[in-house]
Coordinates of C-alpha atoms in Angstrom, one line a residue:
Chain G
M1151 CA 8.6 23.1 4.4
F1152 CA 11.8 22.1 6.1
S1153 CA 13.8 22.4 2.9
E1154 CA 12.9 26.1 2.7
V1155 CA 13.8 26.7 6.4
S1156 CA 17.2 25.2 6.1
A1157 CA 18.0 26.4 2.6
P1158 CA 21.6 27.7 2.2
Q1159 CA 21.4 31.4 2.4
E1160 CA 23.4 33.9 0.3
G1161 CA 27.0 34.1 1.1
S1162 CA 26.7 31.3 3.7
C1163 CA 29.2 29.1 1.9
S1164 CA 31.8 31.6 2.7
L1165 CA 31.0 31.1 6.4
L1166 CA 32.2 27.4 6.2
L1167 CA 35.2 28.3 4.2
C1168 CA 36.4 31.3 6.1
R1169 CA 39.0 31.4 8.8
P1170 CA 38.1 30.3 12.3
G1171 CA 36.9 33.2 14.3
S1172 CA 38.9 34.9 16.9
E1173 CA 38.7 34.0 20.6
D1174 CA 36.4 36.8 21.7
Q1175 CA 33.8 36.3 18.9
E1176 CA 30.6 34.7 20.2
P1177 CA 29.6 31.6 18.3
S1178 CA 26.0 31.9 17.1
V1179 CA 23.7 29.7 19.2
F1180 CA 20.4 28.5 18.1
D1181 CA 17.9 27.6 20.8
R1182 CA 15.7 24.6 20.0
V1183 CA 12.0 25.3 20.2
K1184 CA 10.4 23.7 23.2
P1185 CA 6.8 22.6 22.6
A1186 CA 4.3 21.7 25.3
Y1187 CA 4.4 18.0 25.4
S1188 CA 2.0 15.7 27.3
P1189 CA 1.9 11.9 26.8
C1190 CA -1.6 10.5 26.9
S1191 CA -0.9 6.8 26.5
E1192 CA -2.0 5.7 30.0
R1193 CA -4.6 3.4 28.5
F1194 CA -1.8 1.4 26.9
K1195 CA 0.2 0.8 30.1
L1196 CA -0.7 -2.5 31.8
G1197 CA -0.6 -2.7 35.6
E1198 CA -1.0 -6.3 36.8
R1199 CA -0.9 -8.8 34.0
S1200 CA -3.1 -11.8 34.4
F1201 CA -3.6 -14.1 31.5
N1202 CA -6.2 -16.2 33.3
R1203 CA -9.0 -14.9 31.2
Q1204 CA -10.5 -15.8 27.8
Y1205 CA -10.4 -13.3 25.0
A1206 CA -14.2 -13.3 24.7
H1207 CA -14.2 -10.3 27.0
I1208 CA -12.4 -8.1 24.5
Y1209 CA -14.9 -8.8 21.8
A1210 CA -17.8 -8.3 24.2
T1211 CA -16.5 -4.9 25.4
R1212 CA -15.7 -3.9 21.8
L1213 CA -19.3 -4.6 20.7
M1214 CA -20.6 -2.9 23.9
Q1215 CA -18.6 0.3 23.2
M1216 CA -19.1 0.4 19.4
S1217 CA -22.9 -0.5 19.2
P1218 CA -24.2 2.9 20.3
L1219 CA -21.8 4.7 17.9
L1220 CA -22.8 2.5 15.0
T1221 CA -26.6 2.8 15.6
E1222 CA -26.1 6.5 15.5
R1223 CA -24.2 6.3 12.2
A1224 CA -26.8 3.9 10.8
Q1225 CA -29.6 6.4 11.6
Q1226 CA -27.6 9.2 10.0
K1227 CA -27.0 7.2 6.9
W1228 CA -30.3 5.4 6.3
G1229 CA -32.8 7.6 8.0
A1230 CA -33.8 7.9 11.6
D1231 CA -36.6 5.4 11.2
V1232 CA -34.4 2.5 10.0
R1233 CA -35.1 -0.7 11.9
I1234 CA -32.2 -1.9 13.9
R1235 CA -32.6 -5.5 14.8
K1236 CA -30.8 -8.1 16.9
L1237 CA -30.0 -11.2 15.0
C1238 CA -32.4 -13.3 17.1
D1239 CA -35.2 -10.9 16.1
L1240 CA -34.6 -11.1 12.3
Q1241 CA -37.6 -11.7 10.1
M1242 CA -37.5 -13.1 6.6
G1243 CA -37.4 -10.5 3.9
E1244 CA -37.6 -7.5 6.2
Q1245 CA -35.2 -4.6 5.3
C1246 CA -33.4 -3.8 8.5
C1247 CA -30.0 -2.9 9.9
I1248 CA -27.9 -5.2 12.0
V1249 CA -24.8 -4.3 14.0
G1250 CA -22.1 -6.7 14.9
T1251 CA -18.5 -7.9 14.8
L1252 CA -17.2 -9.4 11.5
F1253 CA -15.6 -12.7 11.3
K1254 CA -13.9 -13.8 8.1
H1255 CA -13.7 -17.5 7.6
M1256 CA -10.5 -18.2 5.7
E1257 CA -9.6 -21.7 4.5
L1258 CA -5.9 -20.9 4.5
Q1259 CA -5.8 -19.4 7.9
P1260 CA -3.4 -21.5 10.0
S1261 CA -5.3 -23.3 12.6
I1262 CA -3.5 -24.9 15.6
L1263 CA -6.3 -27.5 15.9
K1264 CA -5.7 -28.7 12.3
E1265 CA -2.0 -28.8 12.9
I1266 CA -2.1 -30.9 16.0
S1267 CA -4.9 -33.1 14.9
E1268 CA -3.3 -36.5 14.3
E1269 CA -6.0 -37.8 12.0
H1270 CA -5.2 -35.2 9.3
N1271 CA -1.5 -36.1 9.5
L1272 CA -0.7 -32.6 8.4
L1273 CA 2.8 -31.0 8.5
P1274 CA 2.7 -27.5 9.9
Q1275 CA 1.9 -25.0 7.1
P1276 CA 4.8 -22.9 5.9
P1277 CA 4.2 -19.2 6.6
R1278 CA 2.7 -17.4 3.6
T1279 CA 2.6 -13.7 2.8
R1280 CA -1.2 -13.7 2.4
Y1281 CA -3.9 -16.0 3.7
I1282 CA -6.8 -14.9 1.6
S1283 CA -8.5 -17.0 -1.0
E1284 CA -11.5 -17.0 -3.2
S1285 CA -13.6 -19.1 -0.9
D1286 CA -13.5 -16.7 2.1
E1287 CA -16.8 -15.9 3.8
L1288 CA -17.9 -13.1 6.0
I1289 CA -20.0 -13.8 9.0
L1290 CA -21.6 -11.2 11.3
E1291 CA -21.8 -11.9 15.0
D1292 CA -23.6 -10.1 17.7
E1293 CA -24.0 -11.0 21.3
L1294 CA -25.9 -14.1 20.8
Q1295 CA -26.0 -15.3 17.2
R1296 CA -24.1 -15.2 13.9
I1297 CA -25.2 -15.0 10.3
K1298 CA -23.5 -15.4 7.0
L1299 CA -23.2 -12.3 4.8
E1300 CA -23.4 -12.1 1.0
G1301 CA -24.2 -9.5 -1.6
N1302 CA -22.9 -6.0 -2.0
I1303 CA -19.8 -6.4 0.3
D1304 CA -16.2 -6.9 -0.7
V1305 CA -14.9 -9.8 1.3
D1306 CA -11.3 -9.0 0.6
K1307 CA -11.4 -5.6 2.2
F1308 CA -12.6 -6.6 5.6
V1309 CA -10.8 -8.4 8.4
T1310 CA -12.0 -10.3 11.5
G1311 CA -12.8 -8.1 14.4
S1312 CA -14.1 -5.0 12.7
V1313 CA -17.4 -3.8 14.1
I1314 CA -19.8 -2.5 11.3
A1315 CA -23.5 -1.9 10.6
I1316 CA -25.1 -3.7 7.7
Y1317 CA -28.3 -2.8 5.9
G1318 CA -30.2 -5.5 4.0
A1319 CA -32.5 -8.4 4.5
E1320 CA -32.5 -12.0 5.4
K1321 CA -33.3 -14.2 2.5
N1322 CA -34.7 -17.7 2.4
D1323 CA -31.5 -19.7 2.9
G1324 CA -30.6 -18.2 6.2
K1325 CA -28.0 -15.8 4.8
F1326 CA -28.2 -12.1 5.1
T1327 CA -28.1 -10.2 1.8
V1328 CA -26.2 -7.0 2.1
D1329 CA -27.4 -3.8 0.3
D1330 CA -25.1 -1.4 2.1
F1331 CA -22.8 -1.1 5.1
C1332 CA -21.4 1.6 7.2
T1333 CA -18.4 1.9 9.6
A1334 CA -18.1 4.0 12.7
D1335 CA -16.0 6.6 10.7
L1336 CA -13.8 9.2 12.3
P1337 CA -14.3 10.1 15.9
P1338 CA -14.8 13.7 17.0
Q1339 CA -11.6 15.8 16.9
A1340 CA -10.6 18.6 19.3
P1341 CA -9.5 21.7 17.4
R1342 CA -5.8 22.3 17.4
T1343 CA -4.2 25.6 18.4
T1344 CA -2.7 27.6 15.5
L1345 CA 1.0 28.0 15.8
S1346 CA 2.9 31.1 14.9
S1347 CA 6.1 29.5 13.6
D1348 CA 7.1 26.3 12.0
R1349 CA 7.7 23.4 14.3
F1350 CA 8.8 20.0 13.1
V1351 CA 8.6 16.5 14.5
L1352 CA 11.0 13.9 13.0
L1353 CA 9.4 10.5 12.6
L1354 CA 11.8 7.6 12.2
S1355 CA 11.4 3.8 12.4
G1356 CA 13.1 0.6 11.5
L1357 CA 16.7 1.5 12.5
G1358 CA 17.7 -2.2 12.4
L1359 CA 20.7 -1.9 14.6
G1360 CA 22.7 -5.1 15.2
G1361 CA 21.9 -6.4 11.7
S1362 CA 24.3 -8.2 9.5
H1363 CA 24.8 -5.4 7.0
A1364 CA 25.5 -2.0 8.3
D1365 CA 24.6 0.0 5.2
S1366 CA 22.4 2.4 7.1
M1367 CA 24.8 3.2 9.9
L1368 CA 26.4 6.1 8.1
A1369 CA 23.0 7.4 7.2
L1370 CA 21.9 7.1 10.8
Q1371 CA 25.0 9.1 12.0
L1372 CA 24.2 11.7 9.4
L1373 CA 20.7 12.0 10.7
V1374 CA 21.9 12.3 14.3
D1375 CA 24.4 15.0 13.3
M1376 CA 21.8 16.9 11.3
V1377 CA 19.3 16.9 14.1
T1378 CA 21.8 17.9 16.8
G1379 CA 23.0 20.7 14.6
H1380 CA 26.5 19.4 13.9
L1381 CA 26.0 19.5 10.1
G1382 CA 26.0 22.3 7.7
D1383 CA 26.3 26.0 8.2
Q1384 CA 24.1 28.5 10.0
G1385 CA 21.1 28.0 7.7
E1386 CA 21.1 24.3 8.3
Q1387 CA 21.7 24.6 12.0
S1388 CA 18.9 27.1 12.5
G1389 CA 16.7 24.8 10.5
A1390 CA 17.7 21.9 12.7
S1391 CA 16.7 23.9 15.8
T1392 CA 13.1 23.9 14.6
I1393 CA 12.9 20.2 15.0
S1394 CA 11.3 20.0 18.4
R1395 CA 11.0 16.3 18.9
V1396 CA 12.2 13.0 17.5
L1397 CA 9.9 9.9 17.6
L1398 CA 11.4 6.5 17.0
A1399 CA 8.6 4.2 15.9
G1400 CA 9.8 0.7 16.5
N1401 CA 12.1 -2.0 15.2
L1402 CA 15.2 -0.3 16.7
L1403 CA 16.9 -3.6 16.6
S1404 CA 17.2 -5.7 13.5
Q1405 CA 15.4 -9.0 13.0
S1406 CA 18.6 -10.9 12.9
T1407 CA 19.2 -10.2 16.6
Q1408 CA 16.3 -12.5 17.3
D1409 CA 18.5 -15.5 17.3
K1410 CA 16.3 -18.6 17.5
D1411 CA 19.3 -21.0 17.2
A1412 CA 20.2 -20.4 20.8
S1413 CA 17.2 -22.3 22.0
T1414 CA 17.8 -25.3 19.7
K1415 CA 21.5 -25.6 19.9
A1416 CA 23.2 -27.6 22.7
K1417 CA 24.0 -25.7 25.8
Y1418 CA 27.8 -26.3 25.6
L1419 CA 27.9 -24.5 22.3
T1420 CA 25.9 -21.5 23.3
K1421 CA 27.1 -21.0 26.9
K1422 CA 29.8 -18.3 26.2
T1423 CA 28.1 -16.6 23.3
Q1424 CA 26.3 -13.4 24.0
A1425 CA 22.8 -12.7 22.6
G1426 CA 22.8 -10.5 19.6
T1427 CA 20.6 -8.0 21.3
V1428 CA 23.2 -7.0 23.9
D1429 CA 25.5 -5.4 21.4
A1430 CA 22.7 -3.9 19.5
M1431 CA 21.2 -2.3 22.6
R1432 CA 24.6 -0.8 23.4
L1433 CA 24.7 0.7 19.9
L1434 CA 21.2 2.1 20.4
D1435 CA 22.1 3.5 23.8
E1436 CA 25.1 5.3 22.4
M1437 CA 23.2 6.7 19.5
L1438 CA 20.3 7.8 21.7
M1439 CA 22.7 9.6 24.0
Q1440 CA 23.9 11.8 21.2
L1441 CA 20.3 12.6 20.3
V1442 CA 18.9 12.9 23.8
S1443 CA 21.5 15.5 24.8
S1444 CA 20.1 17.9 22.3
V1445 CA 16.5 17.0 21.5
P1446 CA 13.6 15.2 23.3
V1447 CA 13.1 11.7 22.0
D1448 CA 10.2 9.3 22.2
V1449 CA 11.2 5.7 21.9
M1450 CA 8.6 3.1 20.9
P1451 CA 9.3 -0.6 20.8
G1452 CA 8.6 -2.7 17.7
Q1453 CA 8.3 -6.2 16.6
Y1454 CA 11.9 -7.2 17.1
D1455 CA 12.7 -5.2 20.3
P1456 CA 13.3 -6.6 23.7
T1457 CA 9.9 -6.1 25.2
N1458 CA 6.7 -8.2 25.4
Y1459 CA 5.2 -9.7 22.2
T1460 CA 1.5 -9.0 22.8
L1461 CA 0.0 -5.6 22.0
P1462 CA 0.1 -3.1 23.7
Q1463 CA 3.9 -3.5 24.0
Q1464 CA 5.2 -2.0 27.2
P1465 CA 8.0 0.7 27.1
L1466 CA 11.6 -0.6 27.0
H1467 CA 13.1 -0.8 30.4
H1468 CA 15.3 2.1 31.4
C1469 CA 18.0 -0.2 32.7
M1470 CA 18.9 -1.0 29.1
F1471 CA 19.9 2.6 28.5
P1472 CA 22.5 3.3 31.1
L1473 CA 24.0 6.3 29.3
S1474 CA 20.8 8.0 27.9
S1475 CA 18.3 7.3 30.7
S1476 CA 20.0 9.9 32.9
Y1477 CA 18.7 12.6 30.6
P1478 CA 15.1 13.8 31.2
T1479 CA 14.6 14.2 27.5
L1480 CA 14.4 10.5 26.9
Q1481 CA 10.8 9.3 26.9
L1482 CA 10.3 5.5 26.7
A1483 CA 6.9 5.0 25.2
S1484 CA 4.6 2.1 24.7
N1485 CA 3.4 0.8 21.4
P1486 CA 0.8 2.2 20.4
H1487 CA 1.8 5.7 21.5
Q1488 CA -0.3 8.8 21.9
A1489 CA 0.9 12.3 22.8
T1490 CA -0.1 15.9 22.5
L1491 CA 2.5 18.3 21.2
D1492 CA 1.5 21.9 21.2
G1493 CA -2.1 21.0 20.9
V1494 CA -1.5 18.6 18.0
R1495 CA -2.5 15.1 18.9
I1496 CA -0.2 12.4 17.6
L1497 CA -1.1 8.7 17.6
G1498 CA 0.5 5.7 16.0
T1499 CA 2.0 2.2 16.2
S1500 CA 5.1 0.5 15.1
G1501 CA 3.3 -1.2 12.2
Q1502 CA 2.4 -4.6 13.5
N1503 CA -1.3 -3.9 13.2
V1504 CA -1.0 -2.8 9.6
K1505 CA 1.2 -5.7 8.6
D1506 CA -1.3 -8.1 10.1
I1507 CA -4.2 -6.6 8.2
Q1508 CA -2.1 -6.8 5.1
K1509 CA -1.7 -10.5 5.6
Y1510 CA -5.4 -11.1 5.9
S1511 CA -6.9 -8.8 3.3
S1512 CA -6.2 -7.8 -0.3
M1513 CA -5.0 -4.3 0.5
D1514 CA -1.3 -3.7 -0.2
S1515 CA -0.6 -0.1 0.6
H1516 CA 0.1 0.6 4.2
L1517 CA -1.5 4.0 3.9
E1518 CA -4.8 2.5 2.6
I1519 CA -4.8 0.1 5.6
L1520 CA -4.1 3.0 8.0
E1521 CA -7.0 4.9 6.6
N1522 CA -9.2 1.9 6.9
T1523 CA -8.4 1.4 10.6
L1524 CA -9.2 5.1 11.2
R1525 CA -12.5 4.7 9.5
L1526 CA -13.3 1.6 11.5
R1527 CA -12.3 3.6 14.6
H1528 CA -10.1 0.8 15.8
L1529 CA -6.3 0.6 15.9
A1530 CA -6.0 -3.2 15.6
P1531 CA -9.2 -5.0 14.6
T1532 CA -7.4 -8.3 14.1
A1533 CA -6.3 -8.4 17.7
P1534 CA -6.7 -10.9 19.4
D1535 CA -7.6 -13.2 16.5
T1536 CA -4.3 -13.2 14.6
L1537 CA -2.4 -10.4 16.4
G1538 CA -1.2 -11.1 19.9
C1539 CA -3.1 -9.0 22.5
Y1540 CA -3.5 -8.8 26.2
P1541 CA -6.8 -10.2 27.5
F1542 CA -8.5 -6.9 28.4
Y1543 CA -11.9 -7.2 30.1
L1544 CA -13.0 -3.7 31.1
K1545 CA -12.5 -1.7 28.0
D1546 CA -10.9 -2.2 24.6
P1547 CA -8.1 0.4 24.6
F1548 CA -7.6 0.2 20.8
I1549 CA -10.9 2.0 20.1
L1550 CA -10.2 5.5 19.0
E1551 CA -12.2 7.9 21.2
E1552 CA -10.7 11.1 19.9
C1553 CA -9.5 11.8 16.4
P1554 CA -5.7 12.4 16.2
H1555 CA -4.3 15.1 14.0
V1556 CA -1.3 13.0 13.0
Y1557 CA -1.8 9.2 12.6
F1558 CA 1.2 7.1 11.8
S1559 CA 2.4 3.6 11.5
G1560 CA 6.1 2.6 11.3
N1561 CA 8.1 0.1 9.3
A1562 CA 6.4 0.6 6.0
P1563 CA 8.3 -0.5 2.9
S1564 CA 8.2 3.0 1.4
Y1565 CA 7.3 6.5 2.5
Q1566 CA 3.6 7.5 2.0
A1567 CA 1.6 10.4 3.4
K1568 CA -1.9 11.7 2.9
R1569 CA -4.2 14.2 4.3
I1570 CA -7.9 13.2 4.8
T1571 CA -10.9 15.1 6.0
G1572 CA -13.7 13.5 7.9
A1573 CA -17.4 14.1 7.7
E1574 CA -17.5 16.5 10.6
G1575 CA -14.5 18.5 9.4
Q1576 CA -11.8 16.5 11.1
E1577 CA -8.4 16.8 9.4
V1578 CA -5.9 14.0 9.8
L1579 CA -2.4 13.6 8.4
L1580 CA -1.7 9.9 7.7
V1581 CA 1.9 9.0 7.6
A1582 CA 3.4 5.6 6.7
I1583 CA 6.9 5.9 8.1
P1584 CA 9.4 4.0 5.9
E1585 CA 12.0 1.5 7.3
F1586 CA 15.2 3.4 7.8
S1587 CA 17.5 0.4 7.4
S1588 CA 16.3 -0.2 3.8
T1589 CA 15.3 3.2 2.6
Q1590 CA 17.3 5.6 4.7
T1591 CA 14.4 8.0 4.8
A1592 CA 12.8 9.7 7.7
C1593 CA 9.7 11.9 7.8
L1594 CA 9.4 15.5 9.0
V1595 CA 5.9 16.6 10.1
N1596 CA 5.2 20.4 10.3
L1597 CA 3.0 20.9 13.2
R1598 CA 1.8 24.3 12.0
T1599 CA 0.5 23.3 8.6
L1600 CA 0.1 19.5 9.2
E1601 CA 2.2 18.6 6.2
C1602 CA 4.8 15.9 5.9
E1603 CA 7.9 15.6 3.8
P1604 CA 10.5 12.9 3.6
I1605 CA 14.2 13.4 4.2
R1606 CA 16.6 11.0 2.7
F1607 CA 20.2 10.4 3.7
S1608 CA 22.0 8.6 1.0
S1609 CA 25.6 7.5 0.9
F1610 CA 27.3 5.3 -1.7
S1611 CA 28.2 1.9 -0.5
A1612 CA 31.7 0.6 -0.2
G1613 CA 31.3 -1.4 -3.5
D1614 CA 31.7 1.7 -5.6
D1615 CA 35.0 2.5 -7.3
E1616 CA 34.8 6.3 -6.8
E1617 CA 35.4 8.0 -3.6
S1618 CA 32.4 7.9 -1.3
E1619 CA 30.3 11.0 -1.4
M1620 CA 27.6 12.0 1.0
N1621 CA 24.6 14.1 0.1
I1622 CA 21.5 15.0 2.0
S1623 CA 18.6 15.5 -0.3
H1624 CA 15.2 16.9 0.7
Chain N
M1418 CA -43.7 -55.2 26.4
S1419 CA -40.7 -57.4 26.3
V1420 CA -40.9 -57.9 30.0
E1421 CA -44.4 -59.4 29.6
N1422 CA -43.3 -61.6 26.8
T1423 CA -40.2 -63.2 28.3
P1424 CA -41.9 -64.8 31.4
S1425 CA -44.0 -66.8 29.1
L1426 CA -40.9 -67.8 27.1
S1427 CA -38.9 -68.7 30.1
V1428 CA -41.8 -70.6 31.4
C1429 CA -41.9 -72.7 28.3
L1430 CA -38.2 -73.2 28.4
S1431 CA -38.2 -74.2 32.0
A1432 CA -41.0 -76.6 31.3
M1433 CA -38.9 -78.1 28.5
T1434 CA -35.7 -78.3 30.5
A1435 CA -37.2 -79.5 33.8
K1436 CA -38.1 -82.8 32.0
R1437 CA -34.4 -83.4 31.1
A1438 CA -32.4 -82.1 34.2
A1439 CA -32.5 -79.5 37.0
L1440 CA -30.5 -76.5 35.7
I1441 CA -29.1 -73.5 37.6
T1442 CA -31.3 -71.3 35.5
D1443 CA -34.3 -72.7 37.4
S1444 CA -33.2 -70.9 40.5
Y1445 CA -32.4 -67.7 38.6
K1446 CA -35.8 -67.6 37.0
V1447 CA -37.5 -67.4 40.4
V1448 CA -35.3 -64.6 41.5
K1449 CA -35.9 -62.6 38.3
R1450 CA -39.6 -62.9 38.4
S1451 CA -39.8 -61.7 42.0
R1452 CA -37.5 -58.7 41.2
R1453 CA -39.6 -57.8 38.2
E1454 CA -42.7 -57.9 40.4
E1455 CA -41.0 -55.7 42.9
K1456 CA -40.2 -53.2 40.2
R1457 CA -43.7 -53.1 39.0
E1458 CA -44.9 -52.5 42.5
K1459 CA -42.4 -49.7 43.1
R1460 CA -43.4 -47.8 39.9
A1461 CA -46.9 -47.3 41.1
P1462 CA -46.4 -45.2 44.2
S1463 CA -43.6 -42.9 42.7
P1464 CA -45.8 -40.1 41.2
P1465 CA -47.5 -39.1 44.4
Q1466 CA -44.1 -38.2 46.1
K1467 CA -43.7 -35.2 43.8
D1468 CA -46.8 -33.5 45.1
T1469 CA -45.2 -32.8 48.5
E1470 CA -43.9 -29.2 48.9
P1471 CA -40.1 -28.6 48.4
R1472 CA -38.4 -27.2 51.4
P1473 CA -38.2 -23.4 51.4
L1474 CA -34.9 -21.7 50.3
T1475 CA -33.0 -19.8 52.8
A1476 CA -32.2 -16.1 52.2
R1477 CA -28.6 -16.9 51.3
E1478 CA -29.8 -19.5 48.7
I1479 CA -32.2 -16.9 47.2
E1480 CA -29.4 -14.4 46.9
L1481 CA -27.0 -17.0 45.4
Q1482 CA -29.7 -17.9 42.9
E1483 CA -30.1 -14.2 41.9
L1484 CA -26.4 -13.9 41.5
R1485 CA -26.4 -16.9 39.2
Q1486 CA -29.1 -15.3 37.1
F1487 CA -26.9 -12.2 36.9
D1488 CA -24.1 -14.4 35.7
Q1489 CA -26.2 -15.9 32.9
D1490 CA -27.6 -12.6 31.7
W1491 CA -26.4 -12.2 28.1
R1492 CA -26.6 -8.4 28.1
Y1493 CA -23.6 -8.0 30.4
G1494 CA -21.1 -10.1 28.4
P1495 CA -19.1 -13.2 29.4
C1496 CA -18.9 -14.0 33.1
T1497 CA -15.9 -16.4 33.3
G1498 CA -12.5 -15.3 34.5
I1499 CA -13.6 -12.1 36.2
S1500 CA -15.2 -11.6 39.6
R1501 CA -19.0 -10.6 39.7
L1502 CA -18.2 -7.2 41.0
Q1503 CA -15.8 -6.5 38.1
R1504 CA -18.5 -7.6 35.7
W1505 CA -21.0 -5.4 37.4
E1506 CA -18.6 -2.4 37.2
R1507 CA -18.0 -3.1 33.5
A1508 CA -21.7 -3.2 32.7
A1509 CA -22.2 0.1 34.7
Q1510 CA -19.3 1.7 32.8
H1511 CA -20.9 0.9 29.4
G1512 CA -24.2 2.2 30.4
L1513 CA -26.1 -1.1 30.6
N1514 CA -27.8 -0.3 33.9
P1515 CA -27.2 -3.5 35.9
P1516 CA -29.5 -3.7 39.0
Q1517 CA -28.1 -2.0 42.1
E1518 CA -29.3 -4.8 44.4
I1519 CA -26.7 -7.1 42.9
R1520 CA -24.0 -4.7 43.8
D1521 CA -25.2 -4.3 47.3
M1522 CA -25.3 -8.0 47.7
L1523 CA -21.8 -8.4 46.4
L1524 CA -20.4 -5.6 48.6
S1525 CA -22.1 -7.0 51.7
A1526 CA -20.5 -10.4 51.3
D1527 CA -17.2 -9.6 49.7
T1528 CA -15.2 -12.3 51.6
D1529 CA -17.5 -15.1 50.6
P1530 CA -16.2 -16.8 47.5
D1531 CA -19.6 -18.1 46.6
Y1532 CA -20.8 -14.6 46.2
T1533 CA -17.7 -13.0 44.6
H1534 CA -16.7 -15.6 42.1
C1535 CA -18.8 -16.5 39.1
L1536 CA -20.8 -19.7 38.5
W1537 CA -18.0 -21.3 36.5
S1538 CA -15.1 -20.4 38.7
D1539 CA -14.3 -24.0 39.7
Y1540 CA -13.6 -24.8 36.1
P1541 CA -10.2 -23.9 34.6
L1542 CA -10.4 -20.8 32.3

């Protein structure tokens, strides 16, 4: 655990309180560990971007890629002689297995056609937190047909776009009665190399720079000082040297920098005002320069960052980081991001996929949704239905082909971590990284033991009467 | 059936009206009757025309027809918005075994838009 590594040693307080050393005394230097890093997110980088395509291609390739996996799982679960039928070959009353993409028909889902239809005379629906209702229905689609599902299946737990296999029979009224279902489950995992010493990765998200309240700025500075080794005595500094990498998972800028008023106000009012993002990016660049001069950093964009809206979000452009881009340790990454650190495979997103699933299902906990996406073997099943996505046609890059060792999503409301094991012995650490601007908490993942612990930087706000104190609690 | 009924009706009408005054409808009636007779005459010979052989398709037309069949094959996914070669590559990548002849046809005529673009390429999106 990180807290053990950086625990104050005996007699170390005297080091901070003793006289400054003489000129010829060598200051103790701690070298930071350098892990073998290789980014593997080539599949998320877009070359030419052509939007002249329909989104049907993504669904077709998703089904093409997942059907063989699902037929194998179905045979494992229900016996090798289970009948796997296409929807057009279904016979009444026959117990069989069908494979297809789920579509959830929701009454409350905002539909652009209903909004612009003049005969309904509807005002645009105000955004809700959740779009599920009692009357939702699940429909399974394969290449040619679709059929309504009912029976032993929990409608609230599924979202549109998940590919699953269903076991049951078609009854008289043209609906398919579900007896059981199965998902593609975890993909195969490459074994990770055992490390000899503790190595940590710091996961951080939701910095919220440029926001109206700057409560977390002090906490952020504390974090930067701790990681770069400017805090504490020798124990803390040697502990900080075991942090081999920092990963910023999205929402580096606050939501308030997305100023929509500029587009609606008159030009003469907004001509001289600068966009909120300019100052915020400068703050980010200065903070990153402090970090990058000491530790390699991966920067992933998030929902409110200046990059494209559709997934996969492209890396932030290096011209926005004039101070920090000259350092080779700055790695501007895409969202979702995948990398291998010392044989440990890390994969994750900035949280847009999880938040979207949360809106269209009854699941509340980010960690539960994260586990669900892993079991469905798809990073963002709701793309492109409700989550913006690029119209891929060749392959669906969000399908997990190899199981990661660490799977994270950023901007969760609170810190959560769990270790799960797959059917074939895969071990995954799931981490829901909390938003730093509201919780001042970051996560430290130990690459040797695959454990995660939160690290919280708290400081009292200016509203207190007492003198402000700072403490770092593990 | 109505065609057979109305001449008798118009005949009765004209008989009634001719006694009073000469109307314009008298002249129309004659024209109509002749047209109807022409139509009846034309209908008889139309079936035998279909027995004649359709002209044989050229090699290019046969190839285009095969490519159109490839476009409409449901196993390889949607065909709009991407070129036929891209669709063939995608099918090959996913192990669906598309016929090699289609690929050869597409590679031999890669500058001809009738070959490379799909059936619906003239329509937007």
